[in-house]
Amino acid sequence: MWTVLLTLLITAVVISHQLTPGMLIVSLAALFLTHRYRDKVPLVTASVIFLAWCLTAALPFLSATMPDMIRSIGDIGGNVSTGYGATPTGTGAVAGSWAARLLSASVLLLAVVGALRRPVLRHRAMPLLLIAAAPLPMLGASSYGSEMIFRVLMFMLPGAAFFAAAALLPQVRTLTAREKSAPTEPRRYLWLPPLALLAGTLAFVPSYSGKDRISYFPPAEVDLVRQVVDRAPDDSLVVAADRNYPLAFADYWRVDHYWFLDDDREHVDAIVRDPVAALARDMSVVESPGRAYLLFTRGQFADAEMNGLLEKGQLDRIRRSVDASPLFERVAGNDAGVAYVLKETGR
């Protein structure tokens, strides 16, 4: 019964997200290889289901993304980079970015303190240490759209949070012989845990809520993207600044998607200098009957500003240049964005 339930849960994980199954397998492998969990059924089950999914339903997606994934293996510097620019430019983005970084660094620092301060936990809670460290090799595996560093931190947090809490809890006497003589925590430090929790809560508010602009897509933005994807013939290309818009992977088995801010800085600079020429050249590779579409949405502008990819003025200039060019034709638009198609004469 437990095997059936475990298989169902693993299957749900595999089909719902690209990265989580890999993290799950790495964590299970770390526990199994260090003999902290000797049952190999979960590891084998997760690996088989993940491989089966990759070779069937996910094969079209992997075929398109595998070359970039292979090129990024071992490139830790590139994988942890947050993309072009990397300095927030929007209103409030700098404060929110620093609050998030300080909060993350504080949790990890407290986890190190907790692990060093509680020797007994390093033995009893070794599986949590392994799970917290298991995601680190993923930094050398892929950039995950410039988000790998955030995903690794997310998967480290359960174990890190446990040891961070251990760093804040006062020392207590235990029944073990080794710790009977251990002194209790001086009462003058009892204010430290509430203060740390208060500071963490205050930092969490701007860290989490400060990015609402890039986390919410209004219905108008969804409708705009759906119009473009629905009218696009097979083998078409949808170009955008980045992938922070709804349905960014819609119909990926028949429509390609390209986000130019994922490219190297030299190419992005070329687009900023001469948007029409650079974009028309990139989009002209699409062969008939496919069409090449260029999409601008509010979500892209918000993400570019808040994550330091491009300034709003730079994106506005790119959009205005395309709008005024005879090589592009506007095909859809509303208050959430606008879409263009490269004319046949622009190829």
mmCIF file of C-alpha atoms in Angstrom:
data_model
loop_
_atom_site.group_PDB
_atom_site.id
_atom_site.type_symbol
_atom_site.label_atom_id
_atom_site.label_comp_id
_atom_site.label_asym_id
_atom_site.label_seq_id
_atom_site.Cartn_x
_atom_site.Cartn_y
_atom_site.Cartn_z
ATOM 1 C CA MET A 1 0.000 0.000 0.000
ATOM 2 C CA TRP A 2 2.757 2.430 0.928
ATOM 3 C CA THR A 3 4.540 1.690 -2.343
ATOM 4 C CA VAL A 4 1.387 2.495 -4.325
ATOM 5 C CA LEU A 5 0.862 5.749 -2.425
ATOM 6 C CA LEU A 6 4.518 6.680 -2.856
ATOM 7 C CA THR A 7 4.320 5.989 -6.590
ATOM 8 C CA LEU A 8 1.270 8.245 -6.927
ATOM 9 C CA LEU A 9 2.969 11.070 -5.033
ATOM 10 C CA ILE A 10 6.175 10.780 -7.066
ATOM 11 C CA THR A 11 4.174 10.726 -10.300
ATOM 12 C CA ALA A 12 2.387 13.927 -9.255
ATOM 13 C CA VAL A 13 5.751 15.578 -8.580
ATOM 14 C CA VAL A 14 7.238 14.451 -11.899
ATOM 15 C CA ILE A 15 4.403 15.679 -14.113
ATOM 16 C CA SER A 16 3.891 18.975 -12.296
ATOM 17 C CA HIS A 17 7.374 20.531 -12.423
ATOM 18 C CA GLN A 18 10.582 20.202 -14.402
ATOM 19 C CA LEU A 19 13.154 20.657 -11.636
ATOM 20 C CA THR A 20 11.581 19.152 -8.524
ATOM 21 C CA PRO A 21 11.951 15.498 -9.669
ATOM 22 C CA GLY A 22 15.679 16.019 -10.169
ATOM 23 C CA MET A 23 16.033 17.534 -6.719
ATOM 24 C CA LEU A 24 13.988 14.672 -5.255
ATOM 25 C CA ILE A 25 16.208 12.050 -6.868
ATOM 26 C CA VAL A 26 19.407 13.808 -5.736
ATOM 27 C CA SER A 27 18.111 13.997 -2.145
ATOM 28 C CA LEU A 28 17.038 10.354 -2.101
ATOM 29 C CA ALA A 29 20.394 9.333 -3.569
ATOM 30 C CA ALA A 30 22.244 11.281 -0.863
ATOM 31 C CA LEU A 31 20.285 9.487 1.869
ATOM 32 C CA PHE A 32 20.716 6.065 0.266
ATOM 33 C CA LEU A 33 24.431 6.352 -0.545
ATOM 34 C CA THR A 34 25.271 7.505 2.984
ATOM 35 C CA HIS A 35 23.209 4.627 4.436
ATOM 36 C CA ARG A 36 20.834 7.009 6.185
ATOM 37 C CA TYR A 37 17.937 5.348 4.386
ATOM 38 C CA ARG A 38 18.672 1.866 3.117
ATOM 39 C CA ASP A 39 15.451 1.174 1.210
ATOM 40 C CA LYS A 40 16.215 1.751 -2.476
ATOM 41 C CA VAL A 41 12.577 1.504 -3.605
ATOM 42 C CA PRO A 42 11.859 5.277 -3.390
ATOM 43 C CA LEU A 43 15.058 6.136 -5.280
ATOM 44 C CA VAL A 44 14.467 3.560 -8.023
ATOM 45 C CA THR A 45 10.771 4.440 -8.308
ATOM 46 C CA ALA A 46 11.468 8.172 -8.645
ATOM 47 C CA SER A 47 14.231 7.576 -11.212
ATOM 48 C CA VAL A 48 12.145 5.235 -13.373
ATOM 49 C CA ILE A 49 9.069 7.474 -13.364
ATOM 50 C CA PHE A 50 11.148 10.569 -14.136
ATOM 51 C CA LEU A 51 12.962 8.818 -16.989
ATOM 52 C CA ALA A 52 9.702 7.508 -18.431
ATOM 53 C CA TRP A 53 8.185 10.983 -18.354
ATOM 54 C CA CYS A 54 11.245 12.521 -20.030
ATOM 55 C CA LEU A 55 11.130 9.947 -22.837
ATOM 56 C CA THR A 56 7.409 10.387 -23.510
ATOM 57 C CA ALA A 57 5.317 13.474 -22.725
ATOM 58 C CA ALA A 58 8.255 15.766 -21.905
ATOM 59 C CA LEU A 59 10.388 14.697 -24.886
ATOM 60 C CA PRO A 60 9.404 17.639 -27.193
ATOM 61 C CA PHE A 61 10.231 20.145 -24.458
ATOM 62 C CA LEU A 62 13.533 18.453 -23.610
ATOM 63 C CA SER A 63 14.503 18.235 -27.278
ATOM 64 C CA ALA A 64 14.196 22.005 -27.558
ATOM 65 C CA THR A 65 15.936 22.868 -24.277
ATOM 66 C CA MET A 66 18.557 20.111 -24.004
ATOM 67 C CA PRO A 67 21.287 21.896 -26.044
ATOM 68 C CA ASP A 68 21.220 24.898 -23.689
ATOM 69 C CA MET A 69 21.104 22.609 -20.662
ATOM 70 C CA ILE A 70 24.157 20.681 -21.853
ATOM 71 C CA ARG A 71 26.099 23.880 -22.535
ATOM 72 C CA SER A 72 25.429 25.153 -19.009
ATOM 73 C CA ILE A 73 26.712 22.027 -17.223
ATOM 74 C CA GLY A 74 29.683 22.997 -15.073
ATOM 75 C CA ASP A 75 29.229 26.724 -15.680
ATOM 76 C CA ILE A 76 28.566 27.620 -12.048
ATOM 77 C CA GLY A 77 29.247 31.330 -12.569
ATOM 78 C CA GLY A 78 26.778 31.528 -15.434
ATOM 79 C CA ASN A 79 24.220 29.332 -13.687
ATOM 80 C CA VAL A 80 24.050 31.490 -10.573
ATOM 81 C CA SER A 81 23.912 34.720 -12.551
ATOM 82 C CA THR A 82 20.535 36.439 -12.393
ATOM 83 C CA GLY A 83 20.689 37.588 -15.984
ATOM 84 C CA TYR A 84 21.478 40.723 -17.938
ATOM 85 C CA GLY A 85 22.265 43.668 -15.704
ATOM 86 C CA ALA A 86 21.285 42.010 -12.390
ATOM 87 C CA THR A 87 20.808 45.377 -10.642
ATOM 88 C CA PRO A 88 17.170 46.243 -9.897
ATOM 89 C CA THR A 89 16.033 49.501 -11.477
ATOM 90 C CA GLY A 90 12.320 49.827 -10.623
ATOM 91 C CA THR A 91 10.802 51.801 -7.751
ATOM 92 C CA GLY A 92 11.206 49.882 -4.504
ATOM 93 C CA ALA A 93 13.004 47.024 -6.228
ATOM 94 C CA VAL A 94 16.391 47.750 -4.676
ATOM 95 C CA ALA A 95 15.039 47.718 -1.109
ATOM 96 C CA GLY A 96 13.025 44.556 -1.761
ATOM 97 C CA SER A 97 16.012 42.839 -3.376
ATOM 98 C CA TRP A 98 18.336 43.591 -0.474
ATOM 99 C CA ALA A 99 15.727 42.548 2.072
ATOM 100 C CA ALA A 100 15.372 39.190 0.307
ATOM 101 C CA ARG A 101 19.129 38.658 0.114
ATOM 102 C CA LEU A 102 19.699 39.570 3.756
ATOM 103 C CA LEU A 103 16.835 37.314 4.856
ATOM 104 C CA SER A 104 18.174 34.346 2.878
ATOM 105 C CA ALA A 105 21.737 34.922 4.089
ATOM 106 C CA SER A 106 20.538 35.226 7.694
ATOM 107 C CA VAL A 107 18.691 31.902 7.571
ATOM 108 C CA LEU A 108 21.731 30.117 6.104
ATOM 109 C CA LEU A 109 24.075 31.760 8.622
ATOM 110 C CA LEU A 110 21.825 30.762 11.515
ATOM 111 C CA ALA A 111 21.727 27.213 10.131
ATOM 112 C CA VAL A 112 25.535 27.050 10.208
ATOM 113 C CA VAL A 113 25.530 28.394 13.774
ATOM 114 C CA GLY A 114 22.908 25.844 14.781
ATOM 115 C CA ALA A 115 24.854 22.948 13.285
ATOM 116 C CA LEU A 116 28.047 24.051 15.039
ATOM 117 C CA ARG A 117 26.327 24.845 18.317
ATOM 118 C CA ARG A 118 24.400 21.581 18.602
ATOM 119 C CA PRO A 119 26.838 18.695 18.069
ATOM 120 C CA VAL A 120 24.222 16.134 19.042
ATOM 121 C CA LEU A 121 21.950 17.301 16.200
ATOM 122 C CA ARG A 122 24.683 16.820 13.626
ATOM 123 C CA HIS A 123 24.353 13.114 14.375
ATOM 124 C CA ARG A 124 20.658 12.742 15.130
ATOM 125 C CA ALA A 125 19.505 15.075 12.332
ATOM 126 C CA MET A 126 22.144 14.081 9.781
ATOM 127 C CA PRO A 127 19.442 13.306 7.142
ATOM 128 C CA LEU A 128 18.328 16.940 7.314
ATOM 129 C CA LEU A 129 21.912 18.078 6.825
ATOM 130 C CA LEU A 130 22.210 15.831 3.791
ATOM 131 C CA ILE A 131 18.930 17.071 2.318
ATOM 132 C CA ALA A 132 20.010 20.673 2.883
ATOM 133 C CA ALA A 133 23.328 20.083 1.110
ATOM 134 C CA ALA A 134 22.021 17.802 -1.658
ATOM 135 C CA PRO A 135 20.742 20.618 -3.935
ATOM 136 C CA LEU A 136 24.136 22.378 -4.093
ATOM 137 C CA PRO A 137 25.498 20.286 -7.023
ATOM 138 C CA MET A 138 22.550 21.518 -9.095
ATOM 139 C CA LEU A 139 24.330 24.893 -9.328
ATOM 140 C CA GLY A 140 26.674 23.266 -11.810
ATOM 141 C CA ALA A 141 23.937 21.498 -13.750
ATOM 142 C CA SER A 142 21.875 24.294 -15.286
ATOM 143 C CA SER A 143 20.977 27.964 -15.032
ATOM 144 C CA TYR A 144 17.239 27.165 -15.102
ATOM 145 C CA GLY A 145 16.454 30.428 -16.833
ATOM 146 C CA SER A 146 18.734 32.382 -14.466
ATOM 147 C CA GLU A 147 16.737 31.058 -11.484
ATOM 148 C CA MET A 148 18.825 28.080 -10.359
ATOM 149 C CA ILE A 149 20.331 29.885 -7.370
ATOM 150 C CA PHE A 150 16.831 30.637 -6.072
ATOM 151 C CA ARG A 151 15.633 27.065 -6.639
ATOM 152 C CA VAL A 152 18.640 25.596 -4.837
ATOM 153 C CA LEU A 153 17.974 27.877 -1.884
ATOM 154 C CA MET A 154 14.307 26.846 -1.874
ATOM 155 C CA PHE A 155 15.179 23.148 -1.674
ATOM 156 C CA MET A 156 17.785 23.792 1.027
ATOM 157 C CA LEU A 157 15.351 25.669 3.268
ATOM 158 C CA PRO A 158 13.655 22.740 5.088
ATOM 159 C CA GLY A 159 16.925 21.469 6.494
ATOM 160 C CA ALA A 160 18.376 24.953 6.908
ATOM 161 C CA ALA A 161 15.297 26.163 8.806
ATOM 162 C CA PHE A 162 15.596 23.276 11.274
ATOM 163 C CA PHE A 163 19.192 24.123 12.177
ATOM 164 C CA ALA A 164 18.453 27.860 12.148
ATOM 165 C CA ALA A 165 15.775 27.218 14.768
ATOM 166 C CA ALA A 166 18.284 25.161 16.751
ATOM 167 C CA ALA A 167 20.603 28.160 16.808
ATOM 168 C CA LEU A 168 17.905 30.286 18.447
ATOM 169 C CA LEU A 169 16.641 27.807 21.021
ATOM 170 C CA PRO A 170 18.213 28.025 24.481
ATOM 171 C CA GLN A 171 20.507 25.304 25.723
ATOM 172 C CA VAL A 172 18.720 22.803 27.964
ATOM 173 C CA ARG A 173 19.823 19.915 30.135
ATOM 174 C CA THR A 174 19.240 16.469 28.649
ATOM 175 C CA LEU A 175 19.268 12.975 30.080
ATOM 176 C CA THR A 176 22.327 11.877 28.118
ATOM 177 C CA ALA A 177 25.413 11.413 30.191
ATOM 178 C CA ARG A 178 27.504 13.535 27.918
ATOM 179 C CA GLU A 179 25.255 16.560 28.242
ATOM 180 C CA LYS A 180 24.241 16.344 31.931
ATOM 181 C CA SER A 181 26.936 18.781 32.878
ATOM 182 C CA ALA A 182 26.157 21.182 30.042
ATOM 183 C CA PRO A 183 25.207 24.597 31.401
ATOM 184 C CA THR A 184 21.842 26.098 30.637
ATOM 185 C CA GLU A 185 21.594 29.157 28.428
ATOM 186 C CA PRO A 186 22.237 32.390 30.341
ATOM 187 C CA ARG A 187 18.953 34.200 30.882
ATOM 188 C CA ARG A 188 20.380 37.394 29.419
ATOM 189 C CA TYR A 189 20.223 35.795 25.929
ATOM 190 C CA LEU A 190 16.562 34.803 26.080
ATOM 191 C CA TRP A 191 15.579 37.973 24.210
ATOM 192 C CA LEU A 192 17.547 36.857 21.156
ATOM 193 C CA PRO A 193 15.016 34.379 19.605
ATOM 194 C CA PRO A 194 12.049 36.814 19.706
ATOM 195 C CA LEU A 195 14.237 39.569 18.255
ATOM 196 C CA ALA A 196 15.463 37.307 15.447
ATOM 197 C CA LEU A 197 11.902 36.208 14.625
ATOM 198 C CA LEU A 198 10.710 39.817 14.570
ATOM 199 C CA ALA A 199 13.565 40.882 12.282
ATOM 200 C CA GLY A 200 12.925 37.927 9.988
ATOM 201 C CA THR A 201 9.221 38.745 9.791
ATOM 202 C CA LEU A 202 9.925 42.398 8.987
ATOM 203 C CA ALA A 203 12.346 41.343 6.238
ATOM 204 C CA PHE A 204 9.923 38.756 4.857
ATOM 205 C CA VAL A 205 7.166 41.277 4.108
ATOM 206 C CA PRO A 206 9.066 43.335 1.465
ATOM 207 C CA SER A 207 10.908 40.227 0.246
ATOM 208 C CA TYR A 208 7.687 38.367 -0.539
ATOM 209 C CA SER A 209 5.088 41.051 -1.218
ATOM 210 C CA GLY A 210 7.526 43.421 -2.912
ATOM 211 C CA LYS A 211 7.414 41.325 -6.082
ATOM 212 C CA ASP A 212 3.677 41.250 -6.616
ATOM 213 C CA ARG A 213 4.134 43.160 -9.861
ATOM 214 C CA ILE A 214 5.903 40.212 -11.442
ATOM 215 C CA SER A 215 3.743 37.518 -9.858
ATOM 216 C CA TYR A 216 0.289 38.545 -11.062
ATOM 217 C CA PHE A 217 -0.931 38.476 -14.660
ATOM 218 C CA PRO A 218 -4.235 40.295 -15.259
ATOM 219 C CA PRO A 219 -6.862 38.682 -17.531
ATOM 220 C CA ALA A 220 -6.031 41.149 -20.313
ATOM 221 C CA GLU A 221 -2.442 39.889 -20.428
ATOM 222 C CA VAL A 222 -3.605 36.279 -20.563
ATOM 223 C CA ASP A 223 -6.011 37.132 -23.405
ATOM 224 C CA LEU A 224 -3.270 38.889 -25.377
ATOM 225 C CA VAL A 225 -0.869 35.959 -25.208
ATOM 226 C CA ARG A 226 -3.654 33.501 -26.007
ATOM 227 C CA GLN A 227 -4.536 35.500 -29.139
ATOM 228 C CA VAL A 228 -0.956 35.297 -30.378
ATOM 229 C CA VAL A 229 -0.521 31.590 -29.663
ATOM 230 C CA ASP A 230 -3.918 30.602 -31.077
ATOM 231 C CA ARG A 231 -3.368 32.383 -34.388
ATOM 232 C CA ALA A 232 0.249 31.261 -34.791
ATOM 233 C CA PRO A 233 0.700 28.569 -37.496
ATOM 234 C CA ASP A 234 2.746 25.486 -36.697
ATOM 235 C CA ASP A 235 6.516 26.045 -36.540
ATOM 236 C CA SER A 236 6.040 29.702 -35.593
ATOM 237 C CA LEU A 237 8.242 31.652 -33.188
ATOM 238 C CA VAL A 238 7.122 33.894 -30.312
ATOM 239 C CA VAL A 239 9.819 36.368 -29.257
ATOM 240 C CA ALA A 240 9.681 38.303 -25.983
ATOM 241 C CA ALA A 241 12.073 40.158 -23.709
ATOM 242 C CA ASP A 242 11.818 37.456 -21.046
ATOM 243 C CA ARG A 243 9.443 34.692 -20.033
ATOM 244 C CA ASN A 244 7.604 36.554 -17.294
ATOM 245 C CA TYR A 245 4.221 36.502 -19.000
ATOM 246 C CA PRO A 246 1.310 34.043 -18.918
ATOM 247 C CA LEU A 247 1.399 30.930 -21.108
ATOM 248 C CA ALA A 248 5.100 31.422 -21.798
ATOM 249 C CA PHE A 249 5.394 27.747 -22.776
ATOM 250 C CA ALA A 250 1.989 27.435 -24.435
ATOM 251 C CA ASP A 251 1.842 24.971 -27.351
ATOM 252 C CA TYR A 252 5.610 24.445 -27.113
ATOM 253 C CA TRP A 253 5.303 21.288 -29.228
ATOM 254 C CA ARG A 254 4.368 23.379 -32.268
ATOM 255 C CA VAL A 255 5.415 26.965 -31.386
ATOM 256 C CA ASP A 256 8.951 27.926 -30.391
ATOM 257 C CA HIS A 257 9.607 30.583 -27.753
ATOM 258 C CA TYR A 258 12.661 32.851 -27.563
ATOM 259 C CA TRP A 259 13.496 35.382 -24.816
ATOM 260 C CA PHE A 260 16.276 37.696 -25.890
ATOM 261 C CA LEU A 261 17.246 38.801 -22.359
ATOM 262 C CA ASP A 262 18.461 35.231 -21.766
ATOM 263 C CA ASP A 263 21.170 35.810 -24.372
ATOM 264 C CA ASP A 264 24.675 37.042 -23.630
ATOM 265 C CA ARG A 265 25.203 40.717 -22.894
ATOM 266 C CA GLU A 266 26.760 41.471 -26.284
ATOM 267 C CA HIS A 267 23.652 40.363 -28.159
ATOM 268 C CA VAL A 268 21.302 42.217 -25.795
ATOM 269 C CA ASP A 269 23.391 45.359 -26.268
ATOM 270 C CA ALA A 270 22.976 44.974 -30.025
ATOM 271 C CA ILE A 271 19.189 44.805 -29.615
ATOM 272 C CA VAL A 272 19.195 47.884 -27.386
ATOM 273 C CA ARG A 273 21.302 49.847 -29.900
ATOM 274 C CA ASP A 274 19.300 48.909 -33.015
ATOM 275 C CA PRO A 275 16.137 47.036 -32.010
ATOM 276 C CA VAL A 276 14.533 46.695 -35.441
ATOM 277 C CA ALA A 277 17.603 45.418 -37.280
ATOM 278 C CA ALA A 278 18.677 42.993 -34.537
ATOM 279 C CA LEU A 279 15.205 41.567 -33.870
ATOM 280 C CA ALA A 280 14.301 41.299 -37.553
ATOM 281 C CA ARG A 281 17.537 39.411 -38.154
ATOM 282 C CA ASP A 282 16.851 37.006 -35.283
ATOM 283 C CA MET A 283 13.239 36.446 -36.329
ATOM 284 C CA SER A 284 13.909 36.038 -40.036
ATOM 285 C CA VAL A 285 15.076 32.443 -39.506
ATOM 286 C CA VAL A 286 11.447 31.289 -39.290
ATOM 287 C CA GLU A 287 10.378 29.531 -42.464
ATOM 288 C CA SER A 288 6.913 29.632 -44.026
ATOM 289 C CA PRO A 289 4.212 28.813 -43.222
ATOM 290 C CA GLY A 290 5.441 29.683 -39.725
ATOM 291 C CA ARG A 291 5.362 33.311 -38.580
ATOM 292 C CA ALA A 292 7.571 35.260 -36.182
ATOM 293 C CA TYR A 293 5.747 37.203 -33.454
ATOM 294 C CA LEU A 294 7.136 39.797 -31.052
ATOM 295 C CA LEU A 295 5.353 40.182 -27.723
ATOM 296 C CA PHE A 296 5.544 42.976 -25.141
ATOM 297 C CA THR A 297 3.547 42.657 -21.904
ATOM 298 C CA ARG A 298 3.391 44.418 -18.548
ATOM 299 C CA GLY A 299 4.803 41.333 -16.833
ATOM 300 C CA GLN A 300 7.973 41.520 -18.913
ATOM 301 C CA PHE A 301 8.433 45.215 -18.131
ATOM 302 C CA ALA A 302 7.952 44.595 -14.398
ATOM 303 C CA ASP A 303 10.384 41.680 -14.368
ATOM 304 C CA ALA A 304 13.002 43.534 -16.404
ATOM 305 C CA GLU A 305 12.898 46.460 -13.993
ATOM 306 C CA MET A 306 12.756 44.572 -10.719
ATOM 307 C CA ASN A 307 15.446 42.055 -11.641
ATOM 308 C CA GLY A 308 17.766 44.546 -13.298
ATOM 309 C CA LEU A 309 17.447 43.083 -16.789
ATOM 310 C CA LEU A 310 16.663 46.343 -18.590
ATOM 311 C CA GLU A 311 15.399 49.750 -17.606
ATOM 312 C CA LYS A 312 11.824 50.642 -18.480
ATOM 313 C CA GLY A 313 13.061 53.368 -20.811
ATOM 314 C CA GLN A 314 15.145 50.871 -22.771
ATOM 315 C CA LEU A 315 12.226 48.491 -23.239
ATOM 316 C CA ASP A 316 9.960 51.409 -24.196
ATOM 317 C CA ARG A 317 12.456 52.444 -26.837
ATOM 318 C CA ILE A 318 12.594 48.927 -28.254
ATOM 319 C CA ARG A 319 8.800 48.775 -28.431
ATOM 320 C CA ARG A 320 8.476 52.220 -30.045
ATOM 321 C CA SER A 321 11.132 51.366 -32.639
ATOM 322 C CA VAL A 322 9.305 48.189 -33.593
ATOM 323 C CA ASP A 323 5.962 49.984 -33.668
ATOM 324 C CA ALA A 324 7.312 52.590 -36.097
ATOM 325 C CA SER A 325 9.105 50.111 -38.360
ATOM 326 C CA PRO A 326 7.586 49.032 -41.695
ATOM 327 C CA LEU A 327 9.078 45.575 -41.122
ATOM 328 C CA PHE A 328 6.610 44.811 -38.325
ATOM 329 C CA GLU A 329 2.828 44.773 -38.216
ATOM 330 C CA ARG A 330 0.761 45.093 -35.050
ATOM 331 C CA VAL A 331 -1.576 42.109 -34.742
ATOM 332 C CA ALA A 332 -2.959 42.377 -31.198
ATOM 333 C CA GLY A 333 -2.931 44.700 -28.229
ATOM 334 C CA ASN A 334 -4.746 45.900 -25.127
ATOM 335 C CA ASP A 335 -3.898 47.762 -21.918
ATOM 336 C CA ALA A 336 -1.647 44.870 -20.800
ATOM 337 C CA GLY A 337 0.616 44.745 -23.860
ATOM 338 C CA VAL A 338 0.994 44.553 -27.600
ATOM 339 C CA ALA A 339 2.041 41.954 -30.192
ATOM 340 C CA TYR A 340 3.647 42.337 -33.618
ATOM 341 C CA VAL A 341 4.445 39.988 -36.468
ATOM 342 C CA LEU A 342 7.458 40.228 -38.757
ATOM 343 C CA LYS A 343 6.228 40.898 -42.277
ATOM 344 C CA GLU A 344 7.330 38.713 -45.160
ATOM 345 C CA THR A 345 9.310 41.687 -46.492
ATOM 346 C CA GLY A 346 11.372 41.689 -43.305
ATOM 347 C CA ARG A 347 12.759 38.213 -43.882
#
